[in-house]
Amino acid sequence: MFAKILIANRGEIACRIMRSAARMGIKTVAVYSEADTDALHVKLADEAVPIGPAVSAQSYLVADNILRAVRETGAEAVHPGYGFLSENAAFATALEEAGVVFIGPSTRAIGAMGDKIESKKLAIAAGVPTVPGHAGVIADADAAVAAANELGYPVMLKASAGGGGKGMRIAHGDDEVAEGFRAAASEARSSFGDDRIFVEKFIVNPRHIEIQVLADSHGNTIHLGERECSIQRRHQKVIEEAPSPFLDAETRAAMGASAAALARAVDYRSAGTVEYIVDAERNFYFLEMNTRLQVEHPVTEYVTGIDLVEQMIRIAAGETLSIAQDDVRLTGWAMESRVYAEDPFREFLPSTGRLVRYMEPAAKDGSVRVDSGVAEGGEIPIHYDPMIAKLITYGDTRAAAIAAMRGALDAYYIRGVSHNIPFLASLMAHPRFNAGNLTTGFIAEEYPDGFSASDLVHEDPKLIVAVAAVVHQRVTQRVAAFGGQARERDLTAIVGVEARTEYPLTLTPGVGGDDDRFAVTVDGDAYAITSAWRPGQPLFEGAADGKPVCIQVDRAGVRYRLSHAGGAVDILIVRPDIAALNRLMLHKPPPDTSRFLLSPMPGLLLSLNCAEGDAVKAGEALAVVEAMKMENVLRAARDGTVKAVLAEAGASLTVDQPILEFE
C-alpha cells in the first residue's frame, strides 16, 4: 500500500479523498493556487505545495506543476478527484513515465472513454444501445445546422471533451443550433482546452440514470447499482439519488450488465460511471462513460456500504477486488443535494465572497453526511465551480431520505454569500418530486418562469409567527432583565416589509413553571412551543406541538428574519398600539435602474456587442460575462438606444456594476 499520495484537486473532493486516505493510514499532499492559500483542503493535508496563480489554466490544469509537487514531496501516487486533470490521458502518461501511480484507469481507457465521440463508437461495437447522432466532429455552425436537420429536432450539441454540463446546448431550430454551437465551443475551449462539438438526437422526457462500476487489474469487474440524476439545470446535476425510483429489477440488471461489458471492453480498472438516457418505456441508451470518481458517489456509498475512494486506492496499489457481484446489496435510500454559491432568485447567478457564518447540519444517527471543502471565514472565489458542499441524507425508504434532507436543509446555516438552499428545499417539497415522476426537464417544466419566492409556500405560516414571538420574548427578557417572569402578553406580528400582513397574537412564557415552554396563540390558532433558544444563536431548535422544528434566526434591523423550508420572512413584533402607528409609515421605493444594463454577478466581461448610439431590440445579446467557468449572455430587456458604454471588454465586474446606459 502507498505511504503517501498527492491529491491533484481542490475543495470538497480533495477533502473527501484525504479523509479516506487518513483512515487507511496514508499521508496526503495538497496542491493549491494563490486563491486557495487558506483553503480547507490545504489545512487537512499532511503537506501542501503551491502550484501557481488563481486561474486554473495556470495552476490546477498545468500537469508540470503537479509533477513538480510530486517530485518535491516524494508522493508515490496521485488521485485526481474529478474535473481538472482527472480524465487527461497525457497527464496519466506523464505520471507513469515518472514512476508515479495514477489512481484511476489506464490511459487507454481514459482516451477511449474520455472522448465522447470515440466512446460512442466503442459502445456501438460492444453492443451497447446508443442515442442516434452524427458520428463525427462538427466543423462549424453551418455543418451543425445541416446535421441537426438530418437528425430532426430537438438536438443536443455536446463538447467531445465536456462534462459537468459545460459545453452543452439543446436546440429546437436552426438559429438555436448556430448560436448554441458557438457558445458550446467557446465554453468547452475555456473549460477543457478542446472545442470539438458533436450533435445527437435529444430524447424527449428522458431520465438520466448512471451505473457505478468497479474493476481491478486482475480481470474482475462489478457494478454497484444505479444513481438517478435527472434533476438538472443547464445540464448540471442538482439532486442525485440511489437507487432510482423508476427502474425495476430487470432493467437494473440489464443496465448493470451493459455497463460492466463496456468496462471490460476497454480493460477498465478503478471506479468509473457509465451514464445512460432512459426513456419512458425503460429503454436505455449509452450517453458517456466518466473515467473518474463522480460528484454524486456518496449516495452509492450509503446504499452499498462501500468506500469508493478506498477501493480506487486499493485497485491502483494492485490489490484484487474483495467484493464479488453477488456481494453487492442495495439497502435503504440515499439522496444528495448540491449546495452552490448562487442566487436562485436571480436566475441562479454565481455568488462570491466570504463565508461570514457557516454551520453544517449535524449528523444524526448516520442519516446526514456533508462533504464540504469550506469553513467559516473562507472565501468562495470567482475562479472555480461555485459548489460549497454536497449534502447527503439516508433513510430506510425514499420518503425517509427526503424527510431527512428537508430537516438538514433547515439546519444548514450559510451567511456571506447567496446559496441555493431555498431552491433545494422547494424541490424536496414538490409533489411531483416526491412522487418520483422525474425527467431531465423537471426544473424547466415545473419552474418555467424561473425560481421565485412564490414557489415557497409554507405549510403553516402561523407557526413561523409563533416562533418569532418566542424569539422576541427572549430578546425582550435580555434587554429588560425580566428574568423570565410568566405573564401573558398581547402583541401584533407584522409580517413582511412592503406587502405587510398583521397577525394578533398572545404569548404566555414559562408554561408549567418551565422557562423553555411557551403557549402562543396566533390569530386564533394555538401553538405549544418548547425551545432552549437564546439570543445570538443562529438556529431555533425545539418542538412545536410535540414535533421537531428548526428555524434559522437573524436580525434585520428591528425585525427578525426567520428562514425555514427554504423561505425567509421578516417579522416585526410590537404592541397593538405601535402596530396601528406602523400602518401610517411611508416606504421609500427602490431606485429605478431600468435604464442601465447591470452585471448580475461578479465576473469577466468577455465581449460587448454594441457601441454608443446603437439601437438595440428586446432580446438582443448585448454582452457576455464569464463567471465560475460559465458564460452568461446578457440581453436587452426592451428596445432602446445605447447612451453610454460604461465598461470595456476584459474588465472585471462587480455585482450590479453598470455596463451600459440607455437613453
XYZ file of C-alpha atoms in Angstrom:
663
model
C 0.000 0.000 0.000
C 1.095 3.586 -0.650
C 2.702 5.569 2.148
C 1.899 8.972 0.621
C -0.444 10.190 -2.131
C -0.936 13.595 -3.710
C -4.434 14.907 -4.465
C -4.404 16.917 -7.684
C -7.578 18.808 -6.888
C -9.182 21.271 -4.506
C -12.337 21.863 -2.485
C -14.689 19.225 -1.204
C -13.397 16.349 -3.312
C -9.818 16.899 -2.144
C -11.023 16.861 1.466
C -13.134 13.768 0.776
C -10.156 11.831 -0.608
C -7.971 12.902 2.306
C -10.449 11.525 4.837
C -10.396 8.039 3.283
C -6.608 8.142 2.956
C -6.286 9.095 6.631
C -8.467 6.125 7.652
C -6.142 3.895 5.617
C -3.038 5.323 7.312
C -1.840 7.073 4.134
C -0.254 10.533 4.302
C -1.615 13.147 1.882
C -0.219 16.065 -0.104
C -2.387 19.013 -1.158
C -1.722 21.364 -4.041
C -3.133 24.873 -4.059
C -3.367 28.022 -6.138
C -2.909 31.547 -4.836
C -6.680 31.783 -4.337
C -6.653 28.648 -2.147
C -3.813 29.528 0.224
C -6.120 29.300 3.251
C -8.473 26.646 1.862
C -9.668 23.738 3.996
C -8.033 21.058 1.844
C -4.657 22.738 2.436
C -5.187 22.587 6.192
C -6.313 18.945 6.198
C -3.314 17.620 4.253
C -0.072 16.459 5.827
C 1.844 18.569 3.293
C 0.846 21.317 0.852
C 2.564 22.685 -2.248
C 1.706 25.944 -4.095
C 1.235 25.462 -7.838
C 0.536 28.891 -9.314
C -1.963 31.705 -9.852
C -5.676 31.566 -9.108
C -6.699 30.870 -12.704
C -6.969 27.091 -13.045
C -5.372 27.141 -16.509
C -2.198 28.384 -14.812
C -2.331 26.139 -11.739
C -4.581 23.082 -11.343
C -4.658 22.342 -15.070
C -0.879 22.511 -15.546
C 0.464 18.948 -15.405
C 4.051 20.130 -14.915
C 3.013 21.926 -11.719
C 1.558 18.715 -10.313
C 4.605 16.677 -11.346
C 6.884 19.184 -9.643
C 4.851 18.836 -6.441
C 5.104 15.043 -6.703
C 8.880 15.220 -7.007
C 9.214 17.675 -4.129
C 7.152 15.581 -1.727
C 8.014 12.059 -2.810
C 4.367 11.082 -3.302
C 4.009 7.572 -4.721
C 0.593 8.066 -6.316
C -1.760 10.823 -7.444
C -5.532 10.892 -7.033
C -7.042 13.411 -9.473
C -10.550 13.666 -7.974
C -12.952 14.899 -10.663
C -12.608 17.723 -13.178
C -9.249 19.348 -13.843
C -6.780 16.602 -14.929
C -8.873 13.615 -13.846
C -9.603 12.441 -17.405
C -6.436 13.700 -19.056
C -4.609 10.769 -20.655
C -1.451 12.829 -21.237
C -1.269 13.600 -17.509
C -1.689 9.930 -16.596
C 1.050 9.039 -19.094
C 3.404 11.656 -17.651
C 2.895 10.213 -14.172
C 3.573 6.707 -15.430
C 6.773 7.834 -17.118
C 7.858 9.455 -13.846
C 7.264 6.185 -11.962
C 4.208 7.551 -10.131
C 0.904 5.638 -9.927
C -2.209 7.308 -11.300
C -5.172 6.423 -9.068
C -7.557 5.877 -11.909
C -7.970 3.845 -15.087
C -5.392 3.124 -17.757
C -4.510 5.736 -20.346
C -6.166 3.526 -22.958
C -9.480 3.615 -21.095
C -9.207 7.363 -20.474
C -8.515 8.003 -24.128
C -11.227 5.678 -25.342
C -13.980 6.738 -22.973
C -12.985 10.336 -22.232
C -13.679 11.351 -25.819
C -17.459 11.282 -26.254
C -17.227 10.722 -29.995
C -14.825 7.771 -29.759
C -16.608 6.287 -26.728
C -19.869 6.209 -28.650
C -18.198 4.255 -31.448
C -16.782 1.776 -28.916
C -20.168 1.407 -27.231
C -21.764 0.550 -30.572
C -19.041 -2.025 -31.215
C -19.657 -3.539 -27.763
C -23.376 -3.880 -28.456
C -24.414 -1.128 -26.031
C -27.505 0.867 -27.174
C -26.631 4.469 -28.117
C -28.519 7.687 -28.869
C -28.840 8.383 -32.615
C -26.476 11.132 -33.684
C -23.858 12.496 -36.064
C -20.777 10.327 -35.584
C -18.058 12.867 -36.379
C -16.790 16.233 -35.183
C -18.849 19.189 -36.431
C -16.666 21.685 -38.313
C -18.705 24.874 -37.901
C -22.142 26.324 -37.218
C -23.382 25.628 -40.759
C -22.373 21.991 -40.504
C -24.123 21.793 -37.132
C -27.347 23.095 -38.695
C -27.072 20.541 -41.518
C -26.523 17.671 -39.067
C -29.431 18.815 -36.915
C -31.776 18.900 -39.890
C -30.705 15.412 -40.842
C -31.413 14.073 -37.340
C -34.573 16.106 -36.744
C -35.248 18.478 -33.858
C -34.714 18.718 -30.957
C -30.972 18.024 -30.855
C -28.202 18.239 -28.302
C -24.886 19.951 -29.050
C -22.100 18.481 -26.925
C -18.426 19.152 -26.383
C -16.463 15.968 -27.029
C -14.261 16.643 -24.012
C -17.100 18.111 -21.946
C -18.513 17.309 -18.558
C -20.362 18.889 -15.669
C -22.908 20.465 -18.005
C -20.307 22.648 -19.713
C -20.197 22.827 -23.498
C -23.766 21.553 -23.889
C -26.810 23.158 -25.520
C -30.286 21.931 -26.520
C -31.573 23.367 -29.796
C -35.060 23.316 -31.287
C -34.330 25.169 -34.534
C -31.611 26.340 -36.923
C -30.962 29.654 -35.158
C -30.589 27.937 -31.796
C -28.168 25.433 -33.311
C -25.959 28.158 -34.799
C -25.869 30.192 -31.592
C -25.568 27.084 -29.405
C -22.656 25.757 -31.461
C -20.644 28.940 -30.969
C -21.447 29.149 -27.256
C -20.754 25.465 -26.573
C -17.450 25.560 -28.464
C -16.315 28.695 -26.644
C -17.302 27.276 -23.258
C -15.577 23.964 -23.996
C -12.421 25.729 -25.162
C -12.321 27.753 -21.938
C -13.058 24.812 -19.623
C -11.246 21.914 -21.328
C -8.945 23.407 -23.954
C -10.847 21.367 -26.565
C -13.625 22.916 -28.656
C -14.716 19.854 -30.674
C -18.512 19.596 -30.865
C -20.808 16.788 -31.970
C -24.587 16.546 -32.400
C -27.041 13.866 -31.343
C -30.789 13.456 -31.106
C -32.353 14.767 -27.894
C -34.574 12.119 -26.281
C -37.875 13.681 -25.192
C -38.817 13.288 -21.487
C -35.597 11.443 -20.658
C -34.328 10.279 -17.306
C -30.604 10.422 -16.573
C -29.571 7.201 -14.830
C -25.996 6.021 -14.369
C -24.318 2.804 -13.276
C -21.311 2.725 -10.938
C -18.649 0.172 -11.878
C -15.534 -1.095 -10.120
C -12.802 -3.074 -11.885
C -9.364 -4.243 -10.823
C -6.273 -5.156 -12.847
C -6.917 -8.894 -12.328
C -9.942 -9.155 -14.607
C -12.677 -8.593 -12.012
C -15.458 -6.143 -12.931
C -18.641 -5.473 -10.951
C -21.371 -2.856 -10.867
C -22.831 -1.241 -7.754
C -26.306 -0.408 -8.964
C -27.612 2.872 -10.260
C -27.953 6.521 -9.386
C -30.749 8.708 -10.733
C -29.504 12.164 -11.703
C -32.494 13.502 -13.651
C -32.949 16.717 -11.655
C -30.684 19.029 -13.641
C -30.409 22.703 -14.500
C -28.462 23.711 -17.598
C -27.309 20.062 -17.799
C -25.736 20.395 -14.348
C -26.954 17.840 -11.831
C -28.716 19.310 -8.794
C -30.197 16.286 -6.974
C -28.976 12.697 -7.166
C -30.308 9.578 -5.501
C -29.733 5.857 -5.212
C -31.464 3.715 -6.160
C -33.697 5.125 -8.912
C -37.438 5.253 -8.179
C -38.047 4.281 -11.831
C -36.014 1.145 -12.521
C -37.302 -2.355 -11.994
C -35.041 -5.318 -11.195
C -34.923 -6.472 -14.809
C -33.846 -3.073 -16.179
C -31.343 -2.603 -13.363
C -29.716 -5.942 -14.155
C -29.616 -5.198 -17.891
C -28.079 -1.758 -17.393
C -25.550 -3.133 -14.923
C -24.529 -5.904 -17.311
C -24.218 -3.381 -20.150
C -22.000 -1.073 -18.074
C -19.769 -3.932 -16.946
C -19.442 -5.181 -20.535
C -18.352 -1.746 -21.731
C -15.802 -1.515 -18.909
C -14.370 -4.908 -19.830
C -14.195 -3.891 -23.492
C -11.599 -1.223 -22.649
C -9.812 -3.247 -19.915
C -11.061 -0.763 -17.358
C -9.654 -0.627 -13.848
C -10.649 1.682 -10.956
C -14.038 3.276 -10.271
C -15.991 4.532 -13.252
C -19.506 5.523 -14.204
C -21.480 4.630 -17.311
C -24.229 7.171 -17.924
C -27.458 6.412 -19.757
C -30.515 8.229 -21.012
C -33.637 6.214 -20.183
C -36.963 6.839 -21.917
C -40.491 6.405 -20.582
C -40.543 2.742 -21.648
C -37.303 1.988 -19.745
C -35.295 1.734 -22.954
C -31.781 2.876 -22.138
C -29.142 4.490 -24.353
C -25.444 4.958 -23.665
C -24.583 8.592 -23.046
C -20.951 8.600 -21.915
C -18.518 6.973 -19.532
C -16.845 9.057 -16.866
C -13.433 7.541 -16.161
C -13.177 9.048 -12.714
C -14.903 9.435 -9.376
C -18.314 11.112 -9.747
C -19.532 14.069 -7.705
C -22.527 12.001 -6.635
C -20.600 8.913 -5.499
C -21.666 9.286 -1.807
C -25.213 8.059 -2.498
C -23.793 4.789 -3.821
C -21.534 4.543 -0.769
C -24.561 4.937 1.500
C -26.699 2.214 -0.092
C -23.855 -0.288 -0.665
C -21.640 0.431 2.359
C -18.591 0.522 0.045
C -15.996 3.326 0.250
C -15.305 4.078 -3.405
C -12.220 6.186 -2.744
C -10.691 3.381 -0.697
C -11.447 0.921 -3.486
C -9.792 3.194 -6.054
C -6.652 3.413 -3.947
C -6.529 -0.355 -3.344
C -7.036 -1.121 -7.043
C -4.294 1.349 -8.000
C -1.993 -0.392 -5.499
C -2.553 -3.657 -7.377
C -4.940 -5.323 -4.962
C -7.694 -7.666 -6.082
C -11.292 -6.620 -5.519
C -12.526 -8.147 -2.274
C -16.141 -7.744 -3.436
C -17.887 -10.016 -5.920
C -21.059 -9.110 -7.803
C -23.143 -11.365 -5.561
C -21.846 -9.474 -2.514
C -23.396 -6.182 -3.669
C -26.621 -5.327 -1.844
C -28.594 -2.088 -2.151
C -30.010 -1.195 1.262
C -32.182 1.826 2.007
C -32.236 5.073 0.069
C -29.775 7.961 -0.244
C -30.307 11.481 -1.534
C -27.713 14.138 -2.446
C -28.223 17.881 -2.865
C -25.511 20.040 -4.383
C -25.214 23.218 -2.349
C -23.982 26.028 -4.577
C -22.908 29.626 -4.037
C -25.522 31.052 -6.376
C -28.658 33.153 -6.121
C -31.732 31.156 -7.190
C -33.871 34.307 -7.054
C -31.619 35.965 -9.668
C -31.608 33.206 -12.273
C -29.044 31.188 -10.291
C -26.247 33.659 -10.881
C -22.983 32.754 -9.136
C -22.152 34.409 -5.831
C -18.684 35.041 -4.459
C -17.363 36.365 -1.178
C -16.534 35.365 2.353
C -18.462 32.816 4.389
C -19.204 35.141 7.291
C -21.083 32.398 9.160
C -21.052 28.741 8.199
C -22.676 25.902 10.141
C -23.274 22.483 8.628
C -26.206 20.345 9.804
C -25.205 17.834 12.427
C -25.033 14.147 11.529
C -27.883 12.331 13.244
C -27.902 8.533 13.545
C -25.838 8.297 10.361
C -28.651 9.834 8.306
C -26.815 13.061 7.384
C -23.429 13.497 5.726
C -21.808 16.709 4.485
C -18.901 16.577 2.030
C -17.510 20.100 2.033
C -14.286 21.908 1.332
C -15.016 25.149 3.139
C -15.085 26.557 6.647
C -16.372 29.672 8.314
C -14.298 32.676 7.276
C -13.252 31.051 3.998
C -13.691 32.572 0.553
C -15.785 31.420 -2.387
C -13.555 32.604 -5.261
C -14.683 33.524 -8.751
C -12.214 31.214 -10.488
C -13.760 27.803 -9.784
C -17.006 25.880 -9.702
C -19.393 27.510 -7.169
C -20.130 24.322 -5.221
C -19.971 24.855 -1.458
C -20.711 21.292 -0.414
C -22.669 18.131 -1.046
C -25.424 17.364 1.451
C -26.290 13.669 1.595
C -29.066 12.021 3.598
C -30.113 8.414 4.127
C -33.258 6.594 5.166
C -34.875 3.190 5.022
C -37.191 4.488 2.298
C -37.160 7.265 -0.285
C -39.672 9.230 1.793
C -37.400 8.941 4.839
C -34.373 10.149 2.859
C -36.360 13.146 1.597
C -37.588 13.960 5.124
C -34.013 13.814 6.407
C -32.925 16.123 3.575
C -35.630 18.671 4.386
C -34.559 18.734 8.020
C -30.878 19.021 7.106
C -31.545 21.925 4.728
C -33.392 23.752 7.510
C -30.298 23.415 9.712
C -27.735 24.417 7.046
C -26.742 27.965 8.017
C -24.757 29.956 5.439
C -24.223 33.720 5.515
C -21.975 35.986 3.450
C -22.801 34.547 0.033
C -26.046 33.711 -1.687
C -26.849 29.996 -1.891
C -29.369 27.668 -3.489
C -30.795 26.098 -0.323
C -34.208 27.755 -0.887
C -34.414 26.080 -4.290
C -33.295 22.706 -2.927
C -35.948 22.958 -0.222
C -38.574 23.731 -2.858
C -37.554 20.651 -4.840
C -37.748 18.420 -1.764
C -41.282 19.655 -1.036
C -42.508 19.391 -4.634
C -45.321 16.815 -5.042
C -44.012 15.621 -8.400
C -40.530 15.066 -6.988
C -41.940 13.189 -4.016
C -43.909 11.006 -6.425
C -40.672 10.122 -8.253
C -42.021 11.427 -11.579
C -38.671 12.738 -12.808
C -37.179 13.774 -16.146
C -34.198 15.917 -17.096
C -36.753 18.601 -17.996
C -38.244 18.654 -14.488
C -36.878 22.066 -13.492
C -37.728 23.744 -16.796
C -41.231 22.263 -16.683
C -42.020 22.993 -13.039
C -40.273 26.389 -12.850
C -40.910 27.751 -16.377
C -40.510 31.379 -15.304
C -37.519 30.718 -13.084
C -37.498 30.386 -9.324
C -39.150 32.973 -7.096
C -40.421 33.420 -3.568
C -43.886 32.415 -4.790
C -42.523 28.876 -5.229
C -42.019 28.679 -1.470
C -45.454 28.403 0.110
C -45.057 27.464 3.760
C -47.284 24.687 5.051
C -48.017 26.611 8.276
C -47.047 30.321 8.124
C -48.563 30.982 11.533
C -46.005 28.614 13.076
C -43.239 30.967 11.910
C -45.076 33.868 13.560
C -45.377 31.882 16.796
C -41.645 31.181 16.812
C -40.940 34.872 16.094
C -43.000 35.742 19.165
C -40.916 33.394 21.318
C -37.716 34.857 19.863
C -38.979 38.353 20.659
C -39.814 37.310 24.211
C -36.277 36.005 24.745
C -34.754 39.199 23.341
C -37.062 41.344 25.476
C -36.115 39.382 28.578
C -32.449 40.068 27.970
C -32.903 43.760 27.226
C -35.287 44.494 30.086
C -33.909 41.891 32.517
C -37.394 40.461 33.088
C -35.870 37.241 34.369
C -38.356 35.056 32.546
C -41.403 36.006 34.625
C -44.509 34.163 33.480
C -47.019 36.677 32.197
C -49.445 36.899 29.331
C -48.678 39.411 26.592
C -50.926 40.702 23.815
C -48.863 41.559 20.733
C -49.105 42.085 16.985
C -46.887 40.457 14.396
C -46.271 42.465 11.218
C -45.087 40.046 8.540
C -43.236 41.445 5.519
C -41.762 44.857 4.807
C -43.612 46.207 1.783
C -46.602 43.866 1.432
C -47.424 43.531 5.121
C -49.775 41.138 6.891
C -50.755 41.571 10.544
C -51.466 38.774 12.996
C -52.810 39.394 16.509
C -51.109 37.102 18.989
C -50.939 36.240 22.650
C -47.838 34.799 24.265
C -47.543 33.125 27.659
C -43.967 32.246 28.712
C -42.895 29.833 31.432
C -45.782 27.392 30.994
C -45.911 24.931 33.865
C -43.010 26.695 35.515
C -40.652 25.681 32.685
C -38.751 28.659 31.280
C -38.372 26.863 27.943
C -42.092 26.289 27.369
C -44.381 28.823 25.706
C -48.055 28.984 24.794
C -48.660 31.145 21.740
C -51.952 31.930 20.039
C -51.676 33.403 16.522
C -54.888 34.755 15.051
C -56.891 32.145 16.944
C -54.566 29.169 16.361
C -52.748 27.821 19.440
C -49.168 26.530 19.464
C -47.166 24.872 22.246
C -43.528 25.829 21.668
C -40.594 24.316 23.542
C -37.041 25.587 22.992
C -33.900 26.496 24.912
C -33.008 29.114 22.244
C -31.170 32.223 23.455
C -30.373 35.478 21.619
C -27.347 35.165 19.366
C -27.924 31.525 18.441
C -28.437 31.149 14.675
C -30.733 28.121 14.944
C -34.002 28.000 16.859
C -34.253 24.298 17.660
C -37.049 22.779 19.657
C -40.556 21.451 19.223
C -43.896 22.835 18.102
C -46.882 20.860 19.344
C -44.507 17.987 20.023
C -42.956 17.902 16.551
C -39.274 18.850 15.980
C -38.686 22.266 14.470
C -35.515 24.008 13.305
C -35.720 27.621 12.126
C -32.853 29.964 11.271
C -32.917 33.314 13.089
C -31.279 36.585 12.063
C -31.827 40.229 12.929
C -32.892 42.629 10.175
C -32.850 45.967 11.920
C -35.765 45.983 14.371
C -37.236 42.912 12.684
C -36.466 39.226 12.991
C -35.667 37.336 9.795
C -36.764 33.716 10.102
C -35.800 31.114 7.492
C -37.488 27.738 7.231
C -38.352 25.262 4.462
C -36.374 27.426 2.034
C -38.333 30.616 2.678
C -37.280 33.703 4.628
C -39.618 36.277 6.109
C -39.103 39.490 8.084
C -41.354 39.803 11.127
C -41.803 42.780 13.446
C -43.316 42.019 16.864
C -44.857 45.085 18.559
C -47.664 46.172 20.889
C -51.037 46.650 19.189
C -50.841 50.456 19.555
C -47.412 50.511 17.855
C -48.819 48.365 15.047
C -51.517 50.991 14.475
C -48.847 53.679 14.119
C -46.780 51.453 11.823
C -49.656 51.388 9.339
C -49.106 55.111 8.796
C -45.407 54.772 7.931
C -44.362 55.605 4.366
C -41.995 53.353 2.407
C -39.302 54.708 0.118
C -39.410 52.986 -3.290
C -36.169 51.399 -4.568
C -34.145 53.363 -7.164
C -35.035 52.913 -10.841
C -32.188 51.070 -12.612
C -34.157 50.195 -15.759
C -32.023 52.481 -17.962
C -28.866 50.513 -17.155
C -27.556 47.100 -18.147
C -26.116 45.804 -14.870
C -23.769 42.904 -14.362
C -25.876 40.345 -12.485
C -22.773 38.741 -10.959
C -19.070 39.304 -10.343
C -17.196 38.167 -13.422
C -15.149 38.939 -16.511
C -16.723 40.947 -19.349
C -15.742 38.703 -22.250
C -17.381 40.705 -25.020
C -19.586 43.709 -25.706
C -21.774 43.574 -28.801
C -22.856 47.209 -29.090
C -21.482 50.745 -29.014
C -22.646 54.212 -28.061
C -25.548 55.322 -30.255
C -26.545 51.785 -31.317
C -30.235 50.902 -31.411
C -30.981 47.580 -29.702
C -34.028 45.327 -29.742
C -35.583 43.408 -26.843
C -33.903 40.021 -26.518
C -30.778 41.089 -28.402
C -27.493 39.797 -26.969
C -25.582 42.794 -25.604
C -22.721 41.320 -23.585
C -21.184 38.062 -22.370
C -19.976 37.763 -18.779
C -17.922 34.769 -17.643
C -18.179 33.634 -14.023
C -17.455 30.309 -12.329
C -16.284 28.884 -15.693
C -19.715 29.520 -17.279
C -20.565 32.063 -19.968
C -23.676 34.166 -19.360
C -25.303 36.142 -22.186
C -26.893 39.444 -21.113
C -29.797 40.511 -23.330
C -31.770 43.720 -23.795
C -34.946 43.793 -21.713
C -36.626 46.220 -24.157
C -35.998 48.250 -27.294
C -33.737 51.254 -26.812
C -30.636 53.214 -27.763
C -27.242 52.942 -26.073
C -26.418 56.286 -24.458
C -23.057 55.334 -22.950
C -20.692 52.361 -22.646
C -19.593 52.156 -19.022
C -17.343 49.062 -19.094
C -14.956 47.650 -21.702
C -14.368 44.055 -22.760
C -11.798 42.435 -20.498
C -12.933 44.347 -17.413
C -13.517 42.596 -14.096
C -17.056 43.384 -12.959
C -18.685 43.507 -9.560
C -22.307 42.525 -8.988
C -24.735 45.222 -10.218
C -21.928 47.201 -11.868
C -23.345 49.243 -14.796
C -22.149 48.084 -18.228
C -24.385 50.173 -20.483
C -26.669 53.170 -20.060
C -29.706 53.599 -22.314
C -31.459 56.788 -23.344
